[in-house]
mmCIF file of C-alpha atoms and ligand atoms in Angstrom:
data_model
loop_
_atom_site.group_PDB
_atom_site.id
_atom_site.type_symbol
_atom_site.label_atom_id
_atom_site.label_comp_id
_atom_site.label_asym_id
_atom_site.label_seq_id
_atom_site.Cartn_x
_atom_site.Cartn_y
_atom_site.Cartn_z
ATOM 1 C CA MET T 2 -35.415 6.132 -26.523
ATOM 2 C CA ALA T 3 -34.021 5.008 -23.177
ATOM 3 C CA ASP T 4 -31.985 7.557 -21.258
ATOM 4 C CA GLU T 5 -28.371 6.402 -21.644
ATOM 5 C CA THR T 6 -26.972 8.974 -19.232
ATOM 6 C CA TRP T 7 -24.896 7.454 -16.425
ATOM 7 C CA LYS T 8 -23.923 9.117 -13.199
ATOM 8 C CA THR T 9 -20.576 10.029 -11.691
ATOM 9 C CA ALA T 10 -20.130 12.019 -8.485
ATOM 10 C CA ILE T 11 -16.416 12.766 -8.903
ATOM 11 C CA THR T 12 -15.807 15.617 -11.351
ATOM 12 C CA ASP T 13 -18.177 18.009 -13.109
ATOM 13 C CA ILE T 14 -16.758 19.199 -16.420
ATOM 14 C CA GLY T 15 -17.921 21.520 -19.156
ATOM 15 C CA PRO T 16 -16.350 24.099 -21.455
ATOM 16 C CA GLY T 17 -13.995 26.067 -19.193
ATOM 17 C CA LYS T 18 -15.220 24.185 -16.121
ATOM 18 C CA ILE T 19 -13.483 21.513 -14.048
ATOM 19 C CA ARG T 20 -14.946 21.024 -10.567
ATOM 20 C CA ILE T 21 -13.739 18.115 -8.435
ATOM 21 C CA LYS T 22 -16.280 17.262 -5.743
ATOM 22 C CA GLY T 23 -17.696 20.741 -6.296
ATOM 23 C CA TYR T 24 -14.386 22.639 -5.920
ATOM 24 C CA HIS T 25 -12.873 24.487 -8.886
ATOM 25 C CA ILE T 26 -9.612 22.884 -9.981
ATOM 26 C CA THR T 27 -8.022 26.354 -9.976
ATOM 27 C CA ASP T 28 -8.865 26.761 -6.262
ATOM 28 C CA ILE T 29 -7.578 23.257 -5.533
ATOM 29 C CA MET T 30 -4.365 24.073 -7.439
ATOM 30 C CA GLU T 31 -3.822 27.167 -5.337
ATOM 31 C CA LYS T 32 -5.079 26.094 -1.927
ATOM 32 C CA LEU T 33 -4.520 22.359 -1.514
ATOM 33 C CA SER T 34 -1.367 20.244 -1.484
ATOM 34 C CA TYR T 35 -1.243 17.132 -3.692
ATOM 35 C CA ALA T 36 -1.931 14.913 -0.661
ATOM 36 C CA GLU T 37 -4.932 17.052 0.306
ATOM 37 C CA ALA T 38 -6.285 16.910 -3.240
ATOM 38 C CA VAL T 39 -5.899 13.099 -3.303
ATOM 39 C CA TYR T 40 -7.787 12.931 0.009
ATOM 40 C CA LEU T 41 -10.529 15.121 -1.471
ATOM 41 C CA ILE T 42 -11.028 12.981 -4.556
ATOM 42 C CA LEU T 43 -11.055 9.720 -2.559
ATOM 43 C CA LYS T 44 -13.051 10.841 0.475
ATOM 44 C CA GLY T 45 -15.168 13.602 -1.025
ATOM 45 C CA GLU T 46 -14.243 16.330 1.479
ATOM 46 C CA VAL T 47 -11.290 18.639 2.108
ATOM 47 C CA PRO T 48 -9.217 17.051 4.901
ATOM 48 C CA SER T 49 -8.689 18.611 8.314
ATOM 49 C CA LYS T 50 -5.117 19.637 9.200
ATOM 50 C CA ALA T 51 -4.598 16.286 10.942
ATOM 51 C CA GLU T 52 -5.975 14.277 8.043
ATOM 52 C CA ALA T 53 -3.872 16.296 5.598
ATOM 53 C CA GLU T 54 -0.649 15.620 7.504
ATOM 54 C CA LEU T 55 -1.441 11.930 7.771
ATOM 55 C CA MET T 56 -2.325 11.669 4.108
ATOM 56 C CA ASN T 57 0.942 13.368 3.203
ATOM 57 C CA ALA T 58 2.943 11.055 5.465
ATOM 58 C CA ILE T 59 1.238 7.986 3.951
ATOM 59 C CA LEU T 60 1.960 9.106 0.397
ATOM 60 C CA VAL T 61 5.594 9.923 1.193
ATOM 61 C CA SER T 62 6.211 6.752 3.237
ATOM 62 C CA SER T 63 6.218 4.348 0.309
ATOM 63 C CA LEU T 64 7.815 6.581 -2.317
ATOM 64 C CA ASP T 65 10.747 4.198 -2.833
ATOM 65 C CA HIS T 66 12.552 1.325 -1.140
ATOM 66 C CA GLY T 67 15.685 0.822 -3.196
ATOM 67 C CA ALA T 68 16.237 -1.335 -6.251
ATOM 68 C CA SER T 69 15.194 -4.724 -4.857
ATOM 69 C CA PRO T 70 11.372 -4.602 -4.499
ATOM 70 C CA PRO T 71 9.512 -6.749 -7.048
ATOM 71 C CA SER T 72 7.693 -3.770 -8.595
ATOM 72 C CA VAL T 73 10.979 -1.945 -9.238
ATOM 73 C CA LEU T 74 12.465 -5.057 -10.823
ATOM 74 C CA GLY T 75 9.283 -5.271 -12.914
ATOM 75 C CA THR T 76 9.625 -1.682 -14.122
ATOM 76 C CA ARG T 77 13.357 -2.002 -14.846
ATOM 77 C CA THR T 78 12.869 -5.329 -16.651
ATOM 78 C CA VAL T 79 10.226 -3.812 -18.929
ATOM 79 C CA VAL T 80 12.581 -0.906 -19.768
ATOM 80 C CA SER T 81 15.478 -3.290 -20.244
ATOM 81 C CA GLY T 82 13.423 -5.264 -22.751
ATOM 82 C CA GLY T 83 13.147 -2.120 -24.892
ATOM 83 C CA ASN T 84 9.714 -0.820 -23.949
ATOM 84 C CA SER T 85 8.192 2.602 -23.401
ATOM 85 C CA LEU T 86 7.863 4.527 -20.148
ATOM 86 C CA ASN T 87 4.141 3.886 -19.841
ATOM 87 C CA ALA T 88 4.692 0.136 -20.311
ATOM 88 C CA ALA T 89 7.428 0.232 -17.653
ATOM 89 C CA ILE T 90 5.244 2.010 -15.068
ATOM 90 C CA ALA T 91 2.297 -0.263 -15.838
ATOM 91 C CA GLY T 92 4.591 -3.289 -15.503
ATOM 92 C CA GLY T 93 5.772 -2.163 -12.073
ATOM 93 C CA VAL T 94 2.236 -1.417 -10.883
ATOM 94 C CA LEU T 95 1.103 -4.852 -12.073
ATOM 95 C CA VAL T 96 3.698 -6.480 -9.810
ATOM 96 C CA ILE T 97 2.199 -4.819 -6.719
ATOM 97 C CA GLY T 98 0.181 -7.554 -5.060
ATOM 98 C CA ASP T 99 -1.010 -9.040 -1.798
ATOM 99 C CA THR T 100 2.523 -9.622 -0.509
ATOM 100 C CA HIS T 101 4.190 -6.477 -1.891
ATOM 101 C CA GLY T 102 2.583 -3.096 -1.229
ATOM 102 C CA GLY T 103 -0.864 -4.472 -1.781
ATOM 103 C CA ALA T 104 -0.900 -6.056 1.674
ATOM 104 C CA ILE T 105 -2.597 -2.810 2.765
ATOM 105 C CA GLU T 106 -5.854 -4.005 1.213
ATOM 106 C CA GLN T 107 -6.174 -7.359 2.973
ATOM 107 C CA SER T 108 -4.691 -6.011 6.201
ATOM 108 C CA ALA T 109 -7.266 -3.190 6.299
ATOM 109 C CA LYS T 110 -10.053 -5.657 5.436
ATOM 110 C CA ILE T 111 -9.125 -7.920 8.331
ATOM 111 C CA MET T 112 -8.678 -5.012 10.755
ATOM 112 C CA GLN T 113 -11.972 -3.395 9.751
ATOM 113 C CA GLU T 114 -13.792 -6.699 10.264
ATOM 114 C CA TRP T 115 -12.095 -7.645 13.530
ATOM 115 C CA ALA T 116 -11.999 -4.233 15.244
ATOM 116 C CA ASN T 117 -15.782 -4.484 15.660
ATOM 117 C CA LYS T 118 -15.621 -7.822 17.432
ATOM 118 C CA GLY T 119 -14.980 -6.337 20.882
ATOM 119 C CA ASP T 120 -13.644 -3.432 22.907
ATOM 120 C CA ASN T 121 -10.576 -5.133 24.303
ATOM 121 C CA MET T 122 -8.123 -5.160 21.398
ATOM 122 C CA THR T 123 -5.688 -7.482 23.190
ATOM 123 C CA ALA T 124 -8.407 -10.145 23.356
ATOM 124 C CA VAL T 125 -9.561 -9.463 19.788
ATOM 125 C CA ALA T 126 -5.945 -9.740 18.556
ATOM 126 C CA ALA T 127 -5.494 -13.073 20.370
ATOM 127 C CA ASP T 128 -8.625 -14.481 18.673
ATOM 128 C CA LEU T 129 -7.491 -13.085 15.331
ATOM 129 C CA VAL T 130 -4.114 -14.808 15.560
ATOM 130 C CA ASP T 131 -5.827 -18.086 16.575
ATOM 131 C CA TRP T 132 -8.009 -17.777 13.461
ATOM 132 C CA LEU T 133 -4.948 -17.098 11.300
ATOM 133 C CA LYS T 134 -3.240 -20.176 12.738
ATOM 134 C CA GLU T 135 -6.282 -22.387 12.173
ATOM 135 C CA SER T 136 -6.729 -21.180 8.617
ATOM 136 C CA LYS T 137 -2.948 -21.355 7.984
ATOM 137 C CA LYS T 138 -2.890 -17.738 6.834
ATOM 138 C CA ARG T 139 -0.243 -15.076 7.268
ATOM 139 C CA MET T 140 -1.280 -11.732 8.745
ATOM 140 C CA PRO T 141 -0.933 -9.169 5.918
ATOM 141 C CA GLY T 142 0.989 -6.074 6.949
ATOM 142 C CA PHE T 143 3.376 -7.855 9.320
ATOM 143 C CA GLY T 144 6.919 -9.122 8.798
ATOM 144 C CA HIS T 145 9.660 -7.677 6.634
ATOM 145 C CA ARG T 146 12.541 -9.296 4.827
ATOM 146 C CA LEU T 147 14.918 -6.431 5.709
ATOM 147 C CA HIS T 148 13.688 -4.424 8.691
ATOM 148 C CA ASN T 149 13.358 -5.713 12.252
ATOM 149 C CA ILE T 150 11.683 -2.414 13.024
ATOM 150 C CA ASP T 151 10.190 -0.646 9.993
ATOM 151 C CA PRO T 152 11.075 3.055 10.560
ATOM 152 C CA ARG T 153 8.035 4.198 8.583
ATOM 153 C CA THR T 154 5.606 2.451 10.914
ATOM 154 C CA GLY T 155 6.643 4.287 14.093
ATOM 155 C CA LYS T 156 6.620 7.645 12.311
ATOM 156 C CA LEU T 157 3.112 7.103 10.893
ATOM 157 C CA PHE T 158 1.778 6.116 14.318
ATOM 158 C CA GLU T 159 3.571 9.079 15.928
ATOM 159 C CA ILE T 160 1.989 11.546 13.492
ATOM 160 C CA ALA T 161 -1.403 9.854 13.916
ATOM 161 C CA GLU T 162 -1.181 10.011 17.707
ATOM 162 C CA ARG T 163 -0.016 13.635 17.678
ATOM 163 C CA HIS T 164 -3.269 14.472 15.902
ATOM 164 C CA GLY T 165 -5.518 12.365 18.079
ATOM 165 C CA TYR T 166 -5.840 9.548 15.573
ATOM 166 C CA LYS T 167 -5.329 6.700 17.978
ATOM 167 C CA GLY T 168 -8.384 4.730 17.089
ATOM 168 C CA LYS T 169 -9.263 1.094 17.488
ATOM 169 C CA HIS T 170 -7.557 -0.042 14.276
ATOM 170 C CA ILE T 171 -4.164 1.292 15.355
ATOM 171 C CA ASP T 172 -4.729 -0.289 18.784
ATOM 172 C CA LEU T 173 -5.650 -3.595 17.156
ATOM 173 C CA CYS T 174 -2.636 -3.432 14.837
ATOM 174 C CA LYS T 175 -0.240 -2.983 17.780
ATOM 175 C CA ALA T 176 -2.012 -5.743 19.733
ATOM 176 C CA VAL T 177 -1.701 -8.123 16.756
ATOM 177 C CA GLU T 178 2.072 -7.582 16.659
ATOM 178 C CA LYS T 179 2.247 -8.711 20.313
ATOM 179 C CA ALA T 180 -0.172 -11.609 19.778
ATOM 180 C CA LEU T 181 1.839 -12.891 16.788
ATOM 181 C CA GLU T 182 4.947 -12.954 18.964
ATOM 182 C CA ASP T 183 3.139 -14.626 21.895
ATOM 183 C CA LYS T 184 1.305 -17.249 19.873
ATOM 184 C CA LEU T 185 3.713 -17.936 16.984
ATOM 185 C CA GLY T 186 6.943 -17.254 18.855
ATOM 186 C CA LYS T 187 8.074 -15.009 15.983
ATOM 187 C CA LYS T 188 8.842 -11.312 15.998
ATOM 188 C CA LEU T 189 6.902 -10.074 12.986
ATOM 189 C CA PRO T 190 7.132 -6.273 12.972
ATOM 190 C CA ILE T 191 4.268 -4.175 11.691
ATOM 191 C CA ASN T 192 5.454 -3.166 8.235
ATOM 192 C CA VAL T 193 4.530 0.005 6.362
ATOM 193 C CA ASP T 194 1.584 -1.740 4.694
ATOM 194 C CA GLY T 195 0.185 -2.781 8.079
ATOM 195 C CA ALA T 196 0.661 0.699 9.526
ATOM 196 C CA ILE T 197 -0.998 2.363 6.518
ATOM 197 C CA ALA T 198 -3.839 -0.170 6.739
ATOM 198 C CA ALA T 199 -4.438 0.713 10.407
ATOM 199 C CA VAL T 200 -4.197 4.462 9.857
ATOM 200 C CA ILE T 201 -6.497 4.589 6.807
ATOM 201 C CA SER T 202 -8.965 2.397 8.692
ATOM 202 C CA ASP T 203 -8.991 4.869 11.591
ATOM 203 C CA MET T 204 -9.407 7.661 9.022
ATOM 204 C CA GLY T 205 -12.530 5.930 7.738
ATOM 205 C CA PHE T 206 -11.325 4.732 4.324
ATOM 206 C CA ASP T 207 -12.838 1.595 2.816
ATOM 207 C CA TRP T 208 -10.312 -1.301 2.704
ATOM 208 C CA ARG T 209 -11.012 -1.675 -1.029
ATOM 209 C CA LEU T 210 -8.981 1.505 -1.617
ATOM 210 C CA GLY T 211 -5.980 -0.046 0.177
ATOM 211 C CA LYS T 212 -3.737 -0.974 -2.750
ATOM 212 C CA GLY T 213 -4.380 2.468 -4.240
ATOM 213 C CA PHE T 214 -2.479 4.252 -1.450
ATOM 214 C CA PHE T 215 0.647 2.247 -2.266
ATOM 215 C CA ILE T 216 0.231 2.694 -6.021
ATOM 216 C CA ILE T 217 -0.117 6.486 -5.684
ATOM 217 C CA SER T 218 2.881 6.634 -3.362
ATOM 218 C CA ARG T 219 5.215 4.310 -5.308
ATOM 219 C CA THR T 220 4.570 5.512 -8.860
ATOM 220 C CA PRO T 221 7.091 8.421 -8.695
ATOM 221 C CA GLY T 222 9.675 5.917 -7.414
ATOM 222 C CA LEU T 223 8.937 3.601 -10.328
ATOM 223 C CA LEU T 224 9.295 6.570 -12.680
ATOM 224 C CA ALA T 225 12.725 7.389 -11.213
ATOM 225 C CA HIS T 226 13.844 3.765 -11.620
ATOM 226 C CA ALA T 227 12.511 3.585 -15.196
ATOM 227 C CA TYR T 228 14.346 6.787 -16.095
ATOM 228 C CA GLU T 229 17.579 5.624 -14.441
ATOM 229 C CA GLU T 230 17.372 2.277 -16.247
ATOM 230 C CA MET T 231 16.840 4.077 -19.584
ATOM 231 C CA THR T 232 19.635 6.580 -19.144
ATOM 232 C CA ARG T 233 22.250 4.694 -17.130
ATOM 233 C CA GLU T 234 22.077 1.008 -17.989
ATOM 234 C CA ARG T 235 22.662 -1.002 -21.139
ATOM 235 C CA PRO T 236 19.598 -2.561 -22.803
ATOM 236 C CA MET T 237 18.821 -6.159 -21.892
ATOM 237 C CA ARG T 238 21.440 -6.271 -19.158
ATOM 238 C CA LYS T 239 21.476 -9.129 -16.698
ATOM 239 C CA LEU T 240 18.776 -8.092 -14.209
ATOM 240 C CA GLY T 241 18.329 -10.137 -11.040
ATOM 241 C CA PRO T 242 21.364 -12.341 -11.690
ATOM 242 C CA MET T 243 20.564 -14.895 -8.980
ATOM 243 C CA PRO T 244 22.058 -18.332 -9.620
ATOM 244 C CA PHE T 245 19.462 -20.877 -10.646
ATOM 245 C CA GLU T 246 19.399 -24.484 -11.545
ATOM 246 C CA TYR T 247 17.092 -26.523 -13.773
ATOM 247 C CA ASP T 248 15.468 -29.385 -11.886
ATOM 248 C CA GLY T 249 12.676 -30.407 -14.271
ATOM 249 C CA PRO T 250 12.567 -33.532 -16.419
ATOM 250 C CA GLY T 251 15.705 -34.435 -18.399
ATOM 251 C CA GLU T 252 15.820 -34.511 -22.209
ATOM 252 C CA ARG T 253 13.090 -36.748 -23.608
ATOM 253 C CA GLU T 254 11.255 -37.555 -26.794
ATOM 254 C CA ILE T 255 7.578 -37.897 -27.574
HETATM 255 C C1 COA F 316 6.992 -9.698 3.930
HETATM 256 C C2 COA F 316 7.317 -11.171 4.017
HETATM 257 C C3 COA F 316 7.190 -11.813 2.635
HETATM 258 C C4 COA F 316 8.764 -11.271 4.486
HETATM 259 O O1 COA F 316 9.022 -12.602 4.682
HETATM 260 P P1 COA F 316 10.399 -13.202 5.226
HETATM 261 O O2 COA F 316 10.977 -12.315 6.274
HETATM 262 O O3 COA F 316 11.252 -13.518 4.063
HETATM 263 O O4 COA F 316 9.929 -14.487 5.990
HETATM 264 P P2 COA F 316 9.466 -15.881 5.411
HETATM 265 O O5 COA F 316 8.482 -15.744 4.295
HETATM 266 O O6 COA F 316 10.692 -16.706 5.150
HETATM 267 O O7 COA F 316 8.720 -16.448 6.705
HETATM 268 C C5 COA F 316 9.419 -16.826 7.873
HETATM 269 C C6 COA F 316 8.441 -17.441 8.843
HETATM 270 O O8 COA F 316 7.623 -16.408 9.406
HETATM 271 C C7 COA F 316 6.252 -16.639 9.103
HETATM 272 N N1 COA F 316 5.642 -15.351 8.721
HETATM 273 C C8 COA F 316 6.212 -14.373 7.993
HETATM 274 N N2 COA F 316 5.365 -13.349 7.859
HETATM 275 C C9 COA F 316 4.252 -13.698 8.514
HETATM 276 C C10 COA F 316 3.024 -13.041 8.731
HETATM 277 N N3 COA F 316 2.784 -11.817 8.230
HETATM 278 N N4 COA F 316 2.072 -13.680 9.455
HETATM 279 C C11 COA F 316 2.305 -14.899 9.958
HETATM 280 N N5 COA F 316 3.456 -15.568 9.786
HETATM 281 C C12 COA F 316 4.418 -14.973 9.072
HETATM 282 C C13 COA F 316 6.248 -17.605 7.909
HETATM 283 O O9 COA F 316 5.084 -18.383 7.873
HETATM 284 C C14 COA F 316 7.472 -18.433 8.188
HETATM 285 O O10 COA F 316 7.146 -19.394 9.138
HETATM 286 P P3 COA F 316 7.870 -20.864 9.116
HETATM 287 O O11 COA F 316 9.331 -20.576 9.290
HETATM 288 O O12 COA F 316 7.246 -21.554 10.277
HETATM 289 O O13 COA F 316 7.526 -21.452 7.774
HETATM 290 C C15 COA F 316 6.380 -11.894 5.021
HETATM 291 O O14 COA F 316 6.609 -11.403 6.319
HETATM 292 C C16 COA F 316 4.924 -11.808 4.632
HETATM 293 O O15 COA F 316 4.443 -12.628 3.829
HETATM 294 N N6 COA F 316 4.192 -10.814 5.227
HETATM 295 C C17 COA F 316 2.791 -10.632 4.886
HETATM 296 C C18 COA F 316 2.660 -9.834 3.603
HETATM 297 C C19 COA F 316 3.101 -8.399 3.787
HETATM 298 O O16 COA F 316 2.832 -7.772 4.795
HETATM 299 N N7 COA F 316 3.758 -7.859 2.767
HETATM 300 C C20 COA F 316 4.210 -6.486 2.756
HETATM 301 C C21 COA F 316 5.694 -6.412 2.891
HETATM 302 S S1 COA F 316 6.274 -4.760 3.090
#
């Protein structure tokens, strides 16, 4: 009979045994913070002090952003429709996409590809913005509908710099902000997704993990909103009461 065993390199379990990446869960519980443990399971090693502080700052940065983000409206709408907590959290997470929270993924992908195209990040950023213009694409991780300066961005870069994490992706990210202004004539601030994308790229994370950082960070916020909706609001209330108007075909018959 063929061997049907498949391999996983994440956690070794057995009766009375739980070892994540080789470390006993009981040691992790006692010695690592949540952010450090998340770093361990994603990267495979215990983070240095610098990496631990950055990981913590990333996970705290996107904890919540008020009641207006699409994922929060998703979570609250699912609750309002009379559904369970797990459905509400899943609903909110499903709303996270390339323009909301999930911009980390595509931003990190672009930065990881372009940061290798040269040593002068100002020149690389100029070429990158030309490419964006030609392909009529927006640069993920830039622009914000509320903030002219996203306070989370500066703080992440400050913590990164304090610990010597001023690598080429952060340099490229800052250069892109300038190039967007020069070439498009628009001030498009680096948003928290763009800053996280640059920092995780300098920390050596694969861009394909990008959306995960936002999901891990935002889930407690979604939980708080789901709970508040359940305990404070009436079921099926008017959520997102923006005026709208029908402009499709008028009444007709087949
Ligand atoms: C976040 C975002 C939706 C906010 O948009 P907004 O402030 O409402 O701005 P609009 O979508 O009305 O765009 C205004 C103009 O700026 C341009 N623009 C906005 N963000 C841009 C970006 N990241 N790259 C290039 N151009 C951008 C738009 O093309 C538009 O140009 P136009 O007036 O010539 O048509 C937008 O900046 C965006 O799509 N960013 C990329 C995705 C992203 O980073 N999302 C995470 C948000 S935290």
